Amino acid sequence: MADVVMPQMGESIAEGTIVRWIKKVGDKVERDEPLFEISTDKVDAEIPSPMAGVLTEIRHKEGETVPVNSVVGVIGPAGAKAAAPSPAAPAAPPPPSKQQGDGSSAPISATPPPAQQPKAPPVQPEPPVEKPAAGAQSAEEALRQRSSPLVRRIAKEHNVDISAIRGTGMAGRVTKDDILGFIARGVGSGAAQAGEAARPASPPRPDAGRAPAPAPPKPASVLAGQSVPMSIMRKRIAEHMIASRRTSAHVHSVFEVNFHRVAQIREAKKAEYERAGAKLTYLSFIVKAAVDALRAVPVVNASVEGENIVYHKSISLGIAVALDRGLIVPVIKNADEKNLLGLSRAVADLASRARSKQLKPDEVSGGTFTITNPGVFGALFGMPIINQPQVAILGVGAVEKRPVVVDDAIGIRPMAYLSLGYDHRIIDGAVADEFLAHIKKTLETWDPSDA
């Protein structure tokens, strides 16, 4: 038997919502086969089974938000029988012909109550509330299944009825883009929302076309001039970043690197790497150079636990991956044991599985150093905030051709800025510069035999 728990998909994540169970009670599952899908404030992910066997029990249904490390299901050995579902509460017996007409559903005691008043004037009973059939979802359960915690928070902040929104996500789920687009169209809130939701139930008027209505504003300008509370995602990002700023004495150093030699080797080896199933990018070279520098300057490959500095023996490299609705940092474990080809494969694999919700829980934790690449969007360089409890983070700027001095002449070379954010409590400026200088030298004098 093995408990299936809600994983912690990131250090600042405290809960997750079960979007759907891919397997049902009684289904056979293989180890690492996708079992259920979760949604957090930062990322959606499919969670694999911890063992091969049979899903014998589901303790939390689709749509429920569950704290991390809570047991959500149970996997039993092959051939195990599904656990019997909890017995449903017995239906209330129909009221007798001469029962008091108060509409109460309280159970009737076997002993008559001492103070009954059969002579009281009859009260007109209220119409009975129609209860959903067995197995049917309540409106609240359906709502939670169709949306993530972030979407529900945005809906609450803007007084939006999620049921009025056509979802474009999996199985009709309402995504963040759906609700922001809905708000952007200026549907309004409160009573206007109720009217919008109710309109399809009545026949449309012949003159109810959209032509007289003005064109909807662009989403980017929707919130202009408004005061909007922070979403839960933004609150947690703010807390994490402020905590890091408050914890570490942030200092940044920036080096400019000539990628001319790397560009030549990349062009010569690109086809060979593609045949081996890997994509040879500038980031591949930077990752390998960073691993070599962490070996040479091990102070940077450390973390802080209380008043102790932990110098890690192995190198676990976090690579920040931008997603549609946030950011996640999958980790290349034992990166110092991989060559350039292995690192290229690992970077591409983790990025791909992060975007397709295939990451395992242990692949987003345990990093000892992080690389973030704002240059992919064109930034010259960034001043990244340290990912606690690590003590340094490397920012990669855009690789662009620029005029530079080469042997007392002006030449055009692919250049980029690399920035290192480091905790000055642990790392001195000289050590940080030594680390960046090592990366710079490796990239500018790359040995072709290492590719």
Tab-separated table of C-alpha atoms in Angstrom:
chain	number	residue	atom	x	y	z
A	1	MET	CA	0.000	0.000	0.000
A	2	ALA	CA	1.193	3.532	-0.706
A	3	ASP	CA	-0.344	6.880	0.163
A	4	VAL	CA	-0.715	9.390	-2.663
A	5	VAL	CA	-0.010	12.876	-1.294
A	6	MET	CA	-0.491	16.394	-2.563
A	7	PRO	CA	3.055	17.414	-3.598
A	8	GLN	CA	4.661	20.774	-2.945
A	9	MET	CA	5.271	22.180	-6.422
A	10	GLY	CA	7.594	24.994	-5.398
A	11	GLU	CA	8.868	26.340	-2.107
A	12	SER	CA	6.141	29.000	-1.753
A	13	ILE	CA	3.235	26.679	-2.565
A	14	ALA	CA	1.099	25.622	0.430
A	15	GLU	CA	-1.855	23.968	-1.318
A	16	GLY	CA	-3.082	22.623	-4.627
A	17	THR	CA	-6.436	22.017	-6.285
A	18	ILE	CA	-7.247	18.623	-7.771
A	19	VAL	CA	-8.360	19.448	-11.297
A	20	ARG	CA	-9.171	15.885	-12.348
A	21	TRP	CA	-8.429	12.283	-11.516
A	22	ILE	CA	-6.915	10.658	-14.586
A	23	LYS	CA	-7.468	7.243	-12.967
A	24	LYS	CA	-10.611	6.077	-11.197
A	25	VAL	CA	-11.020	3.826	-8.181
A	26	GLY	CA	-10.328	0.237	-9.255
A	27	ASP	CA	-8.101	1.222	-12.206
A	28	LYS	CA	-4.696	-0.396	-12.591
A	29	VAL	CA	-1.748	2.002	-12.641
A	30	GLU	CA	1.929	1.667	-13.428
A	31	ARG	CA	4.685	3.336	-11.458
A	32	ASP	CA	5.177	6.949	-12.642
A	33	GLU	CA	1.997	6.798	-14.755
A	34	PRO	CA	-0.030	10.043	-14.501
A	35	LEU	CA	-2.562	9.634	-11.706
A	36	PHE	CA	-4.207	13.030	-11.225
A	37	GLU	CA	-3.783	16.641	-12.304
A	38	ILE	CA	-3.354	19.544	-9.899
A	39	SER	CA	-3.444	23.295	-10.227
A	40	THR	CA	-1.539	25.654	-7.940
A	41	ASP	CA	-1.141	29.408	-7.981
A	42	LYS	CA	1.911	29.050	-10.206
A	43	VAL	CA	1.636	25.934	-12.358
A	44	ASP	CA	-0.537	22.997	-13.404
A	45	ALA	CA	1.014	19.538	-13.272
A	46	GLU	CA	0.170	15.877	-13.706
A	47	ILE	CA	1.197	13.869	-10.643
A	48	PRO	CA	2.568	10.344	-11.213
A	49	SER	CA	1.731	7.236	-9.249
A	50	PRO	CA	4.306	6.354	-6.547
A	51	MET	CA	3.990	2.629	-7.299
A	52	ALA	CA	2.387	0.070	-9.606
A	53	GLY	CA	-0.892	-1.389	-8.422
A	54	VAL	CA	-4.553	-0.456	-8.162
A	55	LEU	CA	-6.092	2.844	-7.120
A	56	THR	CA	-8.133	1.615	-4.153
A	57	GLU	CA	-9.283	4.889	-2.653
A	58	ILE	CA	-9.782	8.555	-3.547
A	59	ARG	CA	-9.997	10.726	-0.438
A	60	HIS	CA	-10.330	14.131	-2.101
A	61	LYS	CA	-12.539	14.727	-5.097
A	62	GLU	CA	-11.962	16.807	-8.195
A	63	GLY	CA	-12.254	20.488	-7.417
A	64	GLU	CA	-11.075	20.224	-3.799
A	65	THR	CA	-8.180	22.413	-2.616
A	66	VAL	CA	-5.850	20.380	-0.407
A	67	PRO	CA	-2.815	21.381	1.731
A	68	VAL	CA	0.537	19.992	0.580
A	69	ASN	CA	1.544	16.580	1.985
A	70	SER	CA	-2.105	15.660	2.631
A	71	VAL	CA	-3.112	12.140	1.565
A	72	VAL	CA	-5.457	12.368	-1.432
A	73	GLY	CA	-5.621	8.698	-2.411
A	74	VAL	CA	-4.285	5.195	-1.807
A	75	ILE	CA	-2.539	2.753	-4.157
A	76	GLY	CA	-2.851	-0.930	-3.286
A	77	PRO	CA	-1.030	-3.972	-4.690
A	78	ALA	CA	-2.194	-5.555	-7.925
A	79	GLY	CA	-5.429	-7.429	-7.358
A	80	ALA	CA	-6.425	-5.317	-4.349
A	81	LYS	CA	-10.098	-4.457	-4.056
A	82	ALA	CA	-11.306	-0.888	-4.011
A	83	ALA	CA	-12.210	0.455	-0.600
A	84	ALA	CA	-15.932	0.562	0.067
A	85	PRO	CA	-17.254	4.110	-0.278
A	86	SER	CA	-18.492	5.810	2.841
A	87	PRO	CA	-22.206	4.993	3.315
A	88	ALA	CA	-24.422	7.834	2.219
A	89	ALA	CA	-26.583	9.489	4.809
A	90	PRO	CA	-30.071	7.903	4.775
A	91	ALA	CA	-32.675	9.993	3.060
A	92	ALA	CA	-35.150	11.711	5.338
A	93	PRO	CA	-38.422	9.739	5.492
A	94	PRO	CA	-41.413	11.360	3.827
A	95	PRO	CA	-43.504	13.412	6.243
A	96	PRO	CA	-46.525	11.580	7.646
A	97	SER	CA	-49.958	12.781	6.645
A	98	LYS	CA	-50.548	14.590	9.971
A	99	GLN	CA	-46.985	15.899	10.567
A	100	GLN	CA	-46.427	19.467	11.621
A	101	GLY	CA	-45.824	21.526	8.505
A	102	ASP	CA	-42.606	23.343	9.352
A	103	GLY	CA	-40.577	21.802	6.515
A	104	SER	CA	-37.935	20.588	8.976
A	105	SER	CA	-35.670	17.701	7.945
A	106	ALA	CA	-34.530	16.923	11.504
A	107	PRO	CA	-34.679	13.207	12.431
A	108	ILE	CA	-37.763	12.090	14.346
A	109	SER	CA	-37.104	10.712	17.805
A	110	ALA	CA	-38.441	7.241	18.702
A	111	THR	CA	-39.839	8.753	21.899
A	112	PRO	CA	-42.510	11.396	21.364
A	113	PRO	CA	-41.321	14.809	22.491
A	114	PRO	CA	-42.966	15.954	25.711
A	115	ALA	CA	-44.328	19.244	24.430
A	116	GLN	CA	-46.108	18.705	21.128
A	117	GLN	CA	-48.771	21.138	19.974
A	118	PRO	CA	-51.013	19.316	17.503
A	119	LYS	CA	-53.687	22.036	17.763
A	120	ALA	CA	-51.434	24.772	16.396
A	121	PRO	CA	-52.764	26.388	13.226
A	122	PRO	CA	-51.260	24.824	10.120
A	123	VAL	CA	-48.409	26.652	8.426
A	124	GLN	CA	-48.173	26.672	4.661
A	125	PRO	CA	-45.105	24.528	3.915
A	126	GLU	CA	-42.340	26.019	1.805
A	127	PRO	CA	-41.694	24.389	-1.551
A	128	PRO	CA	-39.225	21.543	-1.054
A	129	VAL	CA	-35.679	22.257	-2.168
A	130	GLU	CA	-34.757	19.994	-5.030
A	131	LYS	CA	-31.678	17.981	-4.133
A	132	PRO	CA	-29.234	16.738	-6.752
A	133	ALA	CA	-29.460	13.097	-7.695
A	134	ALA	CA	-26.951	10.663	-6.229
A	135	GLY	CA	-23.520	11.197	-7.747
A	136	ALA	CA	-24.407	14.593	-9.188
A	137	GLN	CA	-22.079	17.490	-8.454
A	138	SER	CA	-23.163	20.459	-6.401
A	139	ALA	CA	-22.823	23.882	-7.979
A	140	GLU	CA	-19.856	24.640	-5.733
A	141	GLU	CA	-18.077	21.411	-6.670
A	142	ALA	CA	-18.646	22.057	-10.376
A	143	LEU	CA	-17.323	25.601	-9.966
A	144	ARG	CA	-14.144	24.429	-8.216
A	145	GLN	CA	-13.569	21.766	-10.876
A	146	ARG	CA	-13.824	24.363	-13.640
A	147	SER	CA	-11.278	26.759	-12.165
A	148	SER	CA	-8.036	27.085	-10.198
A	149	PRO	CA	-7.643	28.926	-6.877
A	150	LEU	CA	-6.158	31.886	-8.735
A	151	VAL	CA	-9.120	32.119	-11.116
A	152	ARG	CA	-11.588	31.904	-8.235
A	153	ARG	CA	-9.725	34.657	-6.387
A	154	ILE	CA	-9.843	36.942	-9.447
A	155	ALA	CA	-13.557	36.169	-9.819
A	156	LYS	CA	-14.191	37.054	-6.187
A	157	GLU	CA	-12.205	40.288	-6.435
A	158	HIS	CA	-14.189	41.412	-9.496
A	159	ASN	CA	-17.537	39.908	-8.417
A	160	VAL	CA	-17.601	37.730	-11.532
A	161	ASP	CA	-19.821	34.662	-11.918
A	162	ILE	CA	-17.484	31.958	-13.272
A	163	SER	CA	-20.428	29.945	-14.582
A	164	ALA	CA	-21.067	32.747	-17.099
A	165	ILE	CA	-17.621	32.310	-18.665
A	166	ARG	CA	-16.920	29.908	-21.514
A	167	GLY	CA	-13.756	28.031	-20.513
A	168	THR	CA	-11.075	27.249	-23.099
A	169	GLY	CA	-8.984	24.988	-20.859
A	170	MET	CA	-9.007	21.219	-20.538
A	171	ALA	CA	-12.567	19.843	-20.174
A	172	GLY	CA	-13.928	23.393	-20.298
A	173	ARG	CA	-11.859	24.705	-17.396
A	174	VAL	CA	-11.857	28.470	-16.992
A	175	THR	CA	-8.253	29.665	-17.258
A	176	LYS	CA	-6.673	32.887	-16.065
A	177	ASP	CA	-6.724	34.214	-19.651
A	178	ASP	CA	-10.452	33.390	-19.922
A	179	ILE	CA	-11.442	35.358	-16.828
A	180	LEU	CA	-9.146	38.309	-17.614
A	181	GLY	CA	-10.577	38.419	-21.128
A	182	PHE	CA	-14.095	38.290	-19.705
A	183	ILE	CA	-13.308	41.219	-17.401
A	184	ALA	CA	-11.627	43.015	-20.310
A	185	ARG	CA	-14.841	42.924	-22.322
A	186	GLY	CA	-16.367	45.206	-19.705
A	187	VAL	CA	-19.261	42.940	-18.767
A	188	GLY	CA	-19.467	44.601	-15.354
A	189	SER	CA	-20.091	43.165	-11.930
A	190	GLY	CA	-22.844	42.471	-9.436
A	191	ALA	CA	-26.307	42.711	-10.953
A	192	ALA	CA	-24.875	43.183	-14.424
A	193	GLN	CA	-23.114	39.832	-14.099
A	194	ALA	CA	-26.329	38.141	-13.048
A	195	GLY	CA	-28.100	39.650	-16.038
A	196	GLU	CA	-25.375	38.509	-18.399
A	197	ALA	CA	-25.560	34.959	-17.056
A	198	ALA	CA	-29.337	34.866	-17.270
A	199	ARG	CA	-29.664	36.301	-20.779
A	200	PRO	CA	-29.170	33.039	-22.734
A	201	ALA	CA	-32.201	31.513	-20.938
A	202	SER	CA	-34.622	33.925	-22.661
A	203	PRO	CA	-35.117	34.426	-26.402
A	204	PRO	CA	-32.912	37.197	-27.761
A	205	ARG	CA	-34.608	40.337	-28.973
A	206	PRO	CA	-34.317	41.094	-32.674
A	207	ASP	CA	-32.626	44.427	-31.946
A	208	ALA	CA	-30.173	42.999	-29.389
A	209	GLY	CA	-27.224	42.935	-31.798
A	210	ARG	CA	-23.720	43.951	-30.838
A	211	ALA	CA	-23.285	46.541	-33.585
A	212	PRO	CA	-24.256	49.606	-31.506
A	213	ALA	CA	-21.897	48.592	-28.688
A	214	PRO	CA	-18.424	50.165	-28.714
A	215	ALA	CA	-15.393	47.985	-29.416
A	216	PRO	CA	-14.150	46.238	-26.246
A	217	PRO	CA	-11.022	47.748	-24.715
A	218	LYS	CA	-7.744	45.888	-24.892
A	219	PRO	CA	-6.969	43.745	-21.802
A	220	ALA	CA	-3.815	45.744	-21.065
A	221	SER	CA	-5.835	48.895	-20.370
A	222	VAL	CA	-8.694	47.305	-18.447
A	223	LEU	CA	-7.368	48.078	-14.979
A	224	ALA	CA	-6.160	51.590	-15.776
A	225	GLY	CA	-7.299	53.972	-13.055
A	226	GLN	CA	-8.629	51.167	-10.854
A	227	SER	CA	-7.483	49.914	-7.459
A	228	VAL	CA	-7.479	46.109	-7.468
A	229	PRO	CA	-6.470	43.823	-4.567
A	230	MET	CA	-3.478	41.555	-5.143
A	231	SER	CA	-4.282	38.051	-6.346
A	232	ILE	CA	-3.117	35.163	-4.181
A	233	MET	CA	-0.350	34.455	-6.704
A	234	ARG	CA	0.991	37.984	-6.547
A	235	LYS	CA	0.785	37.968	-2.741
A	236	ARG	CA	2.885	34.821	-2.498
A	237	ILE	CA	5.434	36.063	-5.014
A	238	ALA	CA	5.640	39.318	-3.066
A	239	GLU	CA	6.105	37.472	0.223
A	240	HIS	CA	8.823	35.229	-1.208
A	241	MET	CA	10.720	38.073	-2.853
A	242	ILE	CA	10.479	40.373	0.166
A	243	ALA	CA	11.585	37.535	2.437
A	244	SER	CA	14.610	36.934	0.193
A	245	ARG	CA	15.472	40.636	0.144
A	246	ARG	CA	15.092	40.815	3.906
A	247	THR	CA	17.138	37.642	4.458
A	248	SER	CA	20.072	38.092	2.087
A	249	ALA	CA	22.394	41.058	1.619
A	250	HIS	CA	21.939	41.282	-2.153
A	251	VAL	CA	24.842	42.458	-4.297
A	252	HIS	CA	25.166	42.124	-8.087
A	253	SER	CA	28.155	41.909	-10.409
A	254	VAL	CA	27.958	42.060	-14.218
A	255	PHE	CA	30.472	40.709	-16.766
A	256	GLU	CA	30.375	41.085	-20.541
A	257	VAL	CA	31.167	37.890	-22.454
A	258	ASN	CA	32.242	37.403	-26.074
A	259	PHE	CA	30.336	34.417	-27.540
A	260	HIS	CA	32.252	34.362	-30.847
A	261	ARG	CA	34.037	31.075	-30.133
A	262	VAL	CA	30.886	29.457	-28.735
A	263	ALA	CA	28.935	30.565	-31.832
A	264	GLN	CA	31.498	28.889	-34.102
A	265	ILE	CA	31.410	25.614	-32.176
A	266	ARG	CA	27.625	25.714	-31.947
A	267	GLU	CA	27.299	26.148	-35.701
A	268	ALA	CA	29.687	23.259	-36.344
A	269	LYS	CA	28.045	20.866	-33.834
A	270	LYS	CA	24.378	21.868	-34.100
A	271	ALA	CA	23.377	19.199	-36.624
A	272	GLU	CA	25.271	16.506	-34.728
A	273	TYR	CA	23.443	17.344	-31.508
A	274	GLU	CA	20.063	17.361	-33.257
A	275	ARG	CA	20.749	13.837	-34.546
A	276	ALA	CA	21.439	12.868	-30.923
A	277	GLY	CA	18.086	14.294	-29.859
A	278	ALA	CA	19.388	17.504	-28.252
A	279	LYS	CA	19.232	21.189	-29.126
A	280	LEU	CA	22.556	22.991	-28.775
A	281	THR	CA	21.794	26.513	-27.579
A	282	TYR	CA	23.847	29.296	-26.020
A	283	LEU	CA	22.203	28.383	-22.720
A	284	SER	CA	23.650	24.875	-23.006
A	285	PHE	CA	27.170	26.321	-23.021
A	286	ILE	CA	26.358	28.728	-20.179
A	287	VAL	CA	24.975	25.899	-18.023
A	288	LYS	CA	28.117	23.804	-18.579
A	289	ALA	CA	30.386	26.792	-17.870
A	290	ALA	CA	28.423	27.537	-14.662
A	291	VAL	CA	28.787	23.933	-13.493
A	292	ASP	CA	32.558	24.096	-14.069
A	293	ALA	CA	32.724	27.415	-12.200
A	294	LEU	CA	30.752	25.992	-9.258
A	295	ARG	CA	33.309	23.188	-9.055
A	296	ALA	CA	36.168	25.687	-9.084
A	297	VAL	CA	34.509	28.131	-6.631
A	298	PRO	CA	32.434	25.869	-4.331
A	299	VAL	CA	31.512	28.724	-1.969
A	300	VAL	CA	28.863	29.752	-4.508
A	301	ASN	CA	27.290	26.274	-4.413
A	302	ALA	CA	26.022	26.694	-0.861
A	303	SER	CA	22.895	27.421	1.138
A	304	VAL	CA	22.104	28.870	4.545
A	305	GLU	CA	20.291	26.912	7.272
A	306	GLY	CA	19.786	29.068	10.340
A	307	GLU	CA	23.259	30.211	11.349
A	308	ASN	CA	25.010	27.423	9.412
A	309	ILE	CA	26.437	27.501	5.892
A	310	VAL	CA	25.900	24.218	4.033
A	311	TYR	CA	28.482	23.614	1.306
A	312	HIS	CA	26.932	21.098	-1.068
A	313	LYS	CA	28.971	18.229	-2.417
A	314	SER	CA	26.891	17.769	-5.571
A	315	ILE	CA	25.587	20.451	-7.920
A	316	SER	CA	21.819	20.618	-8.483
A	317	LEU	CA	21.136	23.333	-11.011
A	318	GLY	CA	17.763	25.104	-11.148
A	319	ILE	CA	16.715	26.454	-14.551
A	320	ALA	CA	13.899	29.037	-14.474
A	321	VAL	CA	11.183	28.229	-17.041
A	322	ALA	CA	8.538	30.790	-17.994
A	323	LEU	CA	5.026	29.364	-18.331
A	324	ASP	CA	1.776	30.863	-19.577
A	325	ARG	CA	0.581	31.585	-16.037
A	326	GLY	CA	3.760	31.887	-13.992
A	327	LEU	CA	7.279	30.644	-13.436
A	328	ILE	CA	8.728	27.360	-12.207
A	329	VAL	CA	12.312	26.277	-11.538
A	330	PRO	CA	12.908	22.596	-12.357
A	331	VAL	CA	16.231	21.220	-11.125
A	332	ILE	CA	18.944	19.244	-12.932
A	333	LYS	CA	20.157	16.893	-10.202
A	334	ASN	CA	23.867	15.977	-10.177
A	335	ALA	CA	24.556	18.411	-13.011
A	336	ASP	CA	28.299	18.070	-12.378
A	337	GLU	CA	28.123	14.474	-13.639
A	338	LYS	CA	26.832	15.475	-17.097
A	339	ASN	CA	28.699	16.625	-20.191
A	340	LEU	CA	27.489	19.286	-22.631
A	341	LEU	CA	25.248	16.833	-24.477
A	342	GLY	CA	23.720	15.525	-21.257
A	343	LEU	CA	23.060	19.026	-19.942
A	344	SER	CA	21.514	20.083	-23.277
A	345	ARG	CA	19.163	17.113	-23.119
A	346	ALA	CA	18.305	17.787	-19.466
A	347	VAL	CA	17.502	21.474	-20.055
A	348	ALA	CA	15.264	20.692	-23.057
A	349	ASP	CA	13.558	17.798	-21.263
A	350	LEU	CA	12.763	19.730	-18.081
A	351	ALA	CA	11.527	22.784	-19.981
A	352	SER	CA	9.313	20.649	-22.206
A	353	ARG	CA	7.813	18.677	-19.327
A	354	ALA	CA	7.315	21.846	-17.281
A	355	ARG	CA	5.169	23.279	-20.073
A	356	SER	CA	3.244	20.009	-20.567
A	357	LYS	CA	2.613	19.464	-16.820
A	358	GLN	CA	4.775	16.351	-16.640
A	359	LEU	CA	7.241	17.352	-13.906
A	360	LYS	CA	7.605	15.146	-10.842
A	361	PRO	CA	7.495	16.782	-7.394
A	362	ASP	CA	11.169	16.098	-6.624
A	363	GLU	CA	12.189	17.806	-9.876
A	364	VAL	CA	11.256	21.260	-8.578
A	365	SER	CA	13.104	21.096	-5.259
A	366	GLY	CA	16.600	20.628	-3.923
A	367	GLY	CA	18.410	23.132	-6.133
A	368	THR	CA	21.763	24.492	-4.974
A	369	PHE	CA	22.186	27.220	-7.641
A	370	THR	CA	19.788	28.841	-10.110
A	371	ILE	CA	20.096	30.230	-13.633
A	372	THR	CA	17.448	32.579	-15.037
A	373	ASN	CA	17.402	33.731	-18.646
A	374	PRO	CA	15.631	37.086	-19.138
A	375	GLY	CA	17.686	37.488	-22.314
A	376	VAL	CA	15.299	35.183	-24.133
A	377	PHE	CA	12.859	38.120	-24.136
A	378	GLY	CA	15.538	40.593	-25.243
A	379	ALA	CA	16.702	41.989	-21.892
A	380	LEU	CA	20.361	43.028	-21.880
A	381	PHE	CA	20.690	41.827	-18.297
A	382	GLY	CA	18.702	41.481	-15.087
A	383	MET	CA	19.345	41.851	-11.375
A	384	PRO	CA	17.691	38.635	-10.158
A	385	ILE	CA	16.642	38.000	-6.566
A	386	ILE	CA	18.216	34.979	-4.860
A	387	ASN	CA	16.120	31.834	-4.638
A	388	GLN	CA	16.229	31.048	-0.909
A	389	PRO	CA	17.940	29.258	0.786
A	390	GLN	CA	20.570	29.413	-1.990
A	391	VAL	CA	23.230	32.118	-1.891
A	392	ALA	CA	23.564	33.066	-5.574
A	393	ILE	CA	21.700	33.247	-8.873
A	394	LEU	CA	23.006	33.795	-12.417
A	395	GLY	CA	21.127	36.045	-14.847
A	396	VAL	CA	21.685	35.619	-18.595
A	397	GLY	CA	21.202	38.565	-20.949
A	398	ALA	CA	20.439	38.502	-24.660
A	399	VAL	CA	23.230	37.383	-27.006
A	400	GLU	CA	23.434	40.176	-29.593
A	401	LYS	CA	25.950	41.227	-32.212
A	402	ARG	CA	27.722	44.419	-31.155
A	403	PRO	CA	30.809	46.344	-32.299
A	404	VAL	CA	33.747	45.536	-30.016
A	405	VAL	CA	37.484	46.099	-30.011
A	406	VAL	CA	39.348	42.979	-31.211
A	407	ASP	CA	43.151	43.180	-31.455
A	408	ASP	CA	43.029	46.988	-31.661
A	409	ALA	CA	40.426	46.877	-34.426
A	410	ILE	CA	36.656	47.205	-34.467
A	411	GLY	CA	34.874	43.918	-35.032
A	412	ILE	CA	31.309	42.600	-34.870
A	413	ARG	CA	30.899	39.869	-32.266
A	414	PRO	CA	27.971	38.142	-30.498
A	415	MET	CA	28.102	39.575	-26.986
A	416	ALA	CA	26.060	39.122	-23.807
A	417	TYR	CA	26.022	40.304	-20.203
A	418	LEU	CA	25.999	37.792	-17.363
A	419	SER	CA	24.945	39.051	-13.929
A	420	LEU	CA	25.441	37.312	-10.615
A	421	GLY	CA	23.202	38.111	-7.670
A	422	TYR	CA	24.848	36.898	-4.469
A	423	ASP	CA	24.409	36.992	-0.713
A	424	HIS	CA	27.140	39.232	0.666
A	425	ARG	CA	26.820	37.576	4.072
A	426	ILE	CA	28.388	34.440	2.563
A	427	ILE	CA	30.106	35.519	-0.669
A	428	ASP	CA	32.592	38.361	-0.891
A	429	GLY	CA	32.863	40.514	-3.998
A	430	ALA	CA	36.236	39.001	-4.896
A	431	VAL	CA	34.760	35.492	-4.800
A	432	ALA	CA	31.798	36.526	-6.938
A	433	ASP	CA	34.097	38.122	-9.503
A	434	GLU	CA	36.301	35.027	-9.505
A	435	PHE	CA	33.232	32.923	-10.244
A	436	LEU	CA	32.082	35.145	-13.135
A	437	ALA	CA	35.624	35.408	-14.488
A	438	HIS	CA	35.787	31.606	-14.604
A	439	ILE	CA	32.560	31.453	-16.627
A	440	LYS	CA	33.782	34.205	-18.968
A	441	LYS	CA	37.108	32.489	-19.613
A	442	THR	CA	35.434	29.119	-20.249
A	443	LEU	CA	33.022	30.593	-22.789
A	444	GLU	CA	35.581	32.738	-24.599
A	445	THR	CA	38.211	29.980	-24.841
A	446	TRP	CA	35.976	26.947	-25.227
A	447	ASP	CA	37.812	23.745	-26.053
A	448	PRO	CA	36.094	22.145	-29.081
A	449	SER	CA	36.841	18.689	-27.662
A	450	ASP	CA	34.408	19.478	-24.794
A	451	ALA	CA	31.505	19.886	-27.203
